[in-house]
Coordinates of C-alpha atoms in Angstrom, one line a residue:
M1 CA -10.3 -31.5 32.2
L2 CA -9.6 -30.7 35.8
R3 CA -6.6 -32.9 35.8
A4 CA -5.2 -31.1 32.7
V5 CA -5.7 -27.8 34.4
T6 CA -4.0 -29.0 37.5
L7 CA -1.0 -30.3 35.6
F8 CA -0.8 -27.1 33.6
R9 CA -0.6 -25.0 36.8
R10 CA 2.1 -27.2 38.2
G11 CA 4.1 -26.8 35.0
L12 CA 3.9 -30.5 34.1
F13 CA 1.7 -30.2 31.1
R14 CA 3.1 -29.5 27.6
P15 CA 0.5 -28.8 24.8
S16 CA 1.0 -30.7 21.6
P17 CA 2.1 -28.8 18.6
G18 CA -0.6 -26.5 17.2
L19 CA -2.6 -26.6 20.4
S20 CA -3.0 -23.4 22.4
V21 CA -4.0 -23.7 26.0
R22 CA -4.8 -20.0 26.6
M23 CA -8.0 -19.6 28.5
T24 CA -10.1 -16.8 29.7
S25 CA -11.7 -16.6 33.2
S26 CA -14.7 -18.3 31.8
E27 CA -14.6 -22.0 30.8
I28 CA -14.0 -22.5 27.1
T29 CA -15.8 -25.2 25.2
P30 CA -13.6 -26.3 22.3
K31 CA -15.3 -26.3 19.0
G32 CA -13.5 -27.1 15.8
I33 CA -10.0 -28.2 14.9
L34 CA -8.6 -24.7 15.6
A35 CA -10.5 -24.1 18.9
N36 CA -8.8 -21.6 21.2
Q37 CA -6.3 -20.5 18.6
V38 CA -5.7 -16.9 17.5
A39 CA -5.1 -16.3 13.8
V40 CA -3.8 -13.2 12.0
V41 CA -4.6 -13.0 8.3
T42 CA -3.4 -10.1 6.2
G43 CA -5.2 -8.9 3.0
S44 CA -8.3 -10.6 4.4
T45 CA -11.2 -8.4 3.5
D46 CA -11.8 -9.8 0.0
G47 CA -11.0 -12.7 -2.2
I48 CA -8.7 -15.5 -1.0
G49 CA -7.8 -13.8 2.2
F50 CA -11.5 -13.3 3.2
A51 CA -12.3 -16.9 2.4
I52 CA -9.3 -18.1 4.5
A53 CA -10.4 -15.8 7.5
R54 CA -13.9 -17.2 7.3
R55 CA -12.8 -20.8 7.2
L56 CA -10.3 -20.4 10.1
A57 CA -13.0 -18.8 12.2
Q58 CA -15.5 -21.5 11.2
D59 CA -13.0 -24.1 12.4
G60 CA -12.8 -22.5 15.8
A61 CA -10.1 -19.8 15.7
H62 CA -10.4 -16.2 16.7
V63 CA -9.4 -14.4 13.6
V64 CA -7.9 -10.9 13.2
V65 CA -8.6 -9.6 9.7
S66 CA -6.8 -6.6 8.1
S67 CA -6.4 -4.6 4.9
R68 CA -5.5 -1.1 3.9
K69 CA -8.9 0.6 4.1
Q70 CA -11.1 1.0 7.2
Q71 CA -14.3 0.6 5.3
N72 CA -13.2 -2.8 4.0
V73 CA -12.2 -4.0 7.5
D74 CA -15.5 -2.8 8.9
W75 CA -17.4 -4.7 6.2
A76 CA -15.4 -7.9 6.7
V77 CA -15.7 -7.9 10.5
A78 CA -19.5 -7.1 10.4
T79 CA -20.1 -9.9 7.8
L80 CA -18.2 -12.6 9.7
Q81 CA -19.5 -11.5 13.1
G82 CA -23.0 -11.6 11.6
E83 CA -22.3 -15.3 10.9
G84 CA -21.6 -15.9 14.6
L85 CA -17.8 -16.1 14.1
S86 CA -15.1 -14.7 16.5
V87 CA -13.5 -12.0 14.4
T88 CA -11.9 -8.6 15.0
G89 CA -10.0 -6.4 12.6
T90 CA -7.8 -3.4 12.1
V91 CA -6.3 -1.4 9.2
C92 CA -2.9 -2.6 8.2
H93 CA -0.7 -1.6 5.3
V94 CA 1.8 -4.4 5.7
A95 CA 4.7 -2.4 4.3
K96 CA 4.3 0.1 7.2
A97 CA 6.0 -0.8 10.5
E98 CA 3.5 1.2 12.6
D99 CA 0.6 -0.6 10.9
R100 CA 2.2 -4.0 11.6
E101 CA 2.7 -3.1 15.2
R102 CA -1.0 -2.1 15.5
L103 CA -2.0 -5.5 13.9
V104 CA 0.1 -7.4 16.5
A105 CA -1.4 -5.4 19.3
K106 CA -4.9 -6.1 18.1
A107 CA -4.2 -9.8 18.0
L108 CA -2.8 -9.8 21.5
E109 CA -6.0 -8.4 22.9
H110 CA -7.5 -11.9 22.6
G111 CA -5.7 -14.1 25.1
G112 CA -2.2 -12.8 24.9
G113 CA -0.7 -15.0 22.2
I114 CA -0.8 -15.8 18.5
D115 CA -1.0 -19.3 16.9
I116 CA -1.4 -18.7 13.2
L117 CA -0.2 -16.2 10.7
V118 CA -1.4 -16.1 7.1
C119 CA 0.4 -13.6 4.8
N120 CA -2.0 -13.0 2.0
A121 CA -1.5 -9.3 1.3
G122 CA 0.0 -8.7 -2.1
V123 CA 0.3 -6.1 -4.8
N124 CA 1.0 -5.9 -8.5
P125 CA 1.0 -2.2 -9.6
L126 CA 2.2 -3.0 -13.1
V127 CA 1.0 -5.3 -15.9
G128 CA 4.2 -5.4 -18.0
S129 CA 7.6 -6.8 -18.5
T130 CA 10.3 -7.3 -15.8
L131 CA 12.7 -4.8 -17.4
G132 CA 9.9 -2.3 -18.0
A133 CA 9.3 -2.0 -14.2
S134 CA 10.5 1.2 -12.6
E135 CA 12.6 1.3 -9.4
Q136 CA 9.5 2.5 -7.6
V137 CA 7.4 -0.4 -8.9
W138 CA 10.2 -2.9 -7.9
D139 CA 10.3 -1.4 -4.4
K140 CA 6.6 -1.5 -3.9
I141 CA 6.2 -5.1 -5.1
L142 CA 9.2 -6.5 -3.1
S143 CA 8.3 -4.5 0.0
V144 CA 4.7 -5.7 0.2
N145 CA 5.0 -9.2 -1.3
V146 CA 8.4 -10.4 0.1
K147 CA 9.7 -8.2 2.9
A148 CA 6.5 -7.6 4.8
P149 CA 5.7 -11.2 5.5
A150 CA 9.2 -11.7 7.0
L151 CA 9.1 -8.5 9.0
L152 CA 5.6 -9.2 10.3
L153 CA 6.6 -12.7 11.4
R154 CA 9.6 -11.2 13.2
Q155 CA 7.2 -8.9 15.2
L156 CA 4.8 -11.8 16.0
L157 CA 7.4 -14.4 16.8
P158 CA 7.9 -13.5 20.5
H159 CA 4.2 -14.1 21.0
M160 CA 4.0 -17.5 19.3
E161 CA 5.3 -19.4 22.3
N162 CA 7.3 -22.0 20.5
R163 CA 4.4 -23.4 18.5
G164 CA 2.3 -22.4 15.6
A165 CA 1.7 -22.3 11.8
V166 CA 2.7 -19.8 9.2
I167 CA 1.2 -19.7 5.7
L168 CA 2.7 -17.6 2.9
V169 CA 0.7 -17.1 -0.2
S170 CA 2.5 -17.3 -3.6
S171 CA 1.1 -17.9 -7.0
T172 CA 1.5 -20.4 -9.9
A173 CA 3.2 -17.5 -11.6
A174 CA 6.2 -18.7 -9.6
Y175 CA 6.1 -22.0 -11.5
T176 CA 5.1 -20.7 -14.9
P177 CA 5.9 -17.0 -15.2
R178 CA 3.8 -14.7 -17.5
V179 CA 5.7 -12.1 -19.5
D180 CA 3.0 -9.5 -18.6
L181 CA 3.5 -10.1 -14.8
G182 CA 7.2 -9.5 -14.8
A183 CA 8.3 -8.3 -11.3
Y184 CA 5.2 -9.9 -9.7
N185 CA 6.5 -13.3 -11.0
V186 CA 9.8 -12.7 -9.3
S187 CA 8.2 -11.7 -6.0
K188 CA 6.1 -14.8 -5.9
T189 CA 9.0 -17.1 -6.7
A190 CA 10.9 -15.5 -3.9
L191 CA 8.2 -16.5 -1.5
L192 CA 8.9 -20.2 -2.3
G193 CA 12.5 -19.7 -1.1
L194 CA 11.3 -17.7 1.9
T195 CA 9.1 -20.6 2.9
R196 CA 11.9 -23.1 2.8
T197 CA 14.3 -20.9 4.7
L198 CA 11.8 -19.9 7.4
A199 CA 10.8 -23.6 7.8
L200 CA 14.4 -24.5 8.6
E201 CA 14.9 -21.5 10.9
L202 CA 11.7 -22.0 12.9
A203 CA 11.7 -25.8 13.1
P204 CA 13.5 -25.8 16.5
K205 CA 10.6 -23.6 17.8
D206 CA 8.0 -26.1 16.6
I207 CA 6.6 -23.5 14.2
R208 CA 5.7 -24.8 10.8
V209 CA 5.9 -22.7 7.6
N210 CA 4.1 -23.7 4.4
C211 CA 3.1 -21.9 1.2
L212 CA -0.2 -21.8 -0.6
V213 CA 0.2 -21.5 -4.4
P214 CA -3.1 -20.5 -6.0
G215 CA -3.7 -20.7 -9.7
V216 CA -6.2 -18.5 -11.4
I217 CA -8.9 -17.8 -8.8
E218 CA -11.9 -15.7 -9.4
T219 CA -11.1 -12.5 -7.4
N220 CA -10.8 -8.8 -8.2
F221 CA -7.1 -9.1 -8.0
S222 CA -6.9 -11.7 -10.8
K223 CA -9.6 -10.3 -13.1
V224 CA -6.9 -9.1 -15.5
L225 CA -6.5 -12.8 -16.3
H226 CA -9.9 -14.5 -15.8
K227 CA -11.7 -11.7 -17.6
N228 CA -9.3 -12.2 -20.6
E229 CA -11.3 -14.4 -23.1
T230 CA -8.2 -15.4 -25.0
F231 CA -6.3 -16.4 -21.8
W232 CA -9.3 -18.3 -20.4
N233 CA -9.8 -20.3 -23.7
N234 CA -6.2 -21.2 -23.8
Y235 CA -6.3 -22.2 -20.1
K236 CA -9.2 -24.5 -20.6
E237 CA -7.6 -26.1 -23.7
N238 CA -4.2 -26.7 -22.0
Y239 CA -5.6 -27.9 -18.6
Q240 CA -8.9 -29.3 -19.6
L241 CA -10.6 -27.4 -16.7
Q242 CA -14.1 -26.2 -17.2
R243 CA -14.3 -23.8 -14.3
I244 CA -12.2 -21.1 -12.7
G245 CA -11.0 -21.5 -9.1
R246 CA -12.9 -20.0 -6.2
P247 CA -11.4 -18.5 -3.1
E248 CA -13.1 -21.2 -1.0
D249 CA -11.0 -23.8 -2.9
C250 CA -7.9 -22.4 -1.1
A251 CA -9.4 -21.9 2.4
G252 CA -9.8 -25.6 3.4
L253 CA -6.2 -26.4 2.6
V254 CA -5.0 -23.5 4.7
S255 CA -7.1 -24.6 7.7
F256 CA -5.7 -28.1 7.4
L257 CA -2.1 -26.8 7.2
C258 CA -2.7 -24.8 10.4
S259 CA -4.3 -27.7 12.2
P260 CA -2.7 -30.5 14.3
D261 CA -3.4 -32.9 11.5
A262 CA -0.5 -31.2 9.6
S263 CA 1.9 -31.2 12.4
Y264 CA 4.5 -33.1 10.4
I265 CA 4.3 -30.9 7.3
T266 CA 6.6 -27.9 6.9
G267 CA 8.6 -26.2 4.1
E268 CA 6.1 -27.3 1.5
N269 CA 4.5 -25.3 -1.3
I270 CA 1.1 -26.7 -2.4
A271 CA -0.8 -25.6 -5.5
V272 CA -4.5 -25.0 -5.6
A273 CA -4.8 -24.6 -9.4
G274 CA -6.8 -27.5 -10.8
L275 CA -3.6 -28.7 -12.3
S276 CA -0.2 -27.1 -12.0
S277 CA 2.9 -27.4 -14.1
R278 CA 5.0 -28.4 -11.1
L279 CA 6.2 -32.1 -11.1

């Protein structure tokens, strides 16, 4: 340990990809595969985002949670801190530049750098056809679901110190669109392209970009599907699955993709759907 610190001070030590060497004045005892890393997770006070935030913190990261409502942020922070996890949080509407700036500032309070970004925040204000969506609906969906992840990453990039992991969150609606999720389907398909493009752009900086593609997961966001008896019966018949997915089913994969064990994986989209239609 002392030798590593000495080499670091002399500028002779280079951390391996995915490993942060930021230290406080007190000695840090690494614990977990993500020890000493700082993670930002958007849309992380409920459902899949909350499960991801919890798992990253359980695996050793300091996690900054966020969502649009202060009361939800307060609940998530209190719950996870009550489990002994290193978590802080702030309100962030990802489509607002000032909110993204506040989120970045909150993350930098813990050690001065950022290692992990998980973009889970998403919206679907319309259950209906693509051509039935108004311009306002299109703007909202694309702004939150597609533009915001790219803009937030641009703001975080100077603080990622040429290493790190980025996870975008799409949906199996990108593989098999539903007619009643028109514009939402399009936005989630766009995230697959954004993942591949960013993976190429950021590879020289040793920053990996991958995409989580959840199927039907039991959350408030997807209840329009999993509470639909006809849909669920057809789903079970087509896929032979006897249970719906849980947020925790997604969290372990994300932690792996952010860890050194996944240091040679980038540009991939991976489904957590029981069975997906993708070859």
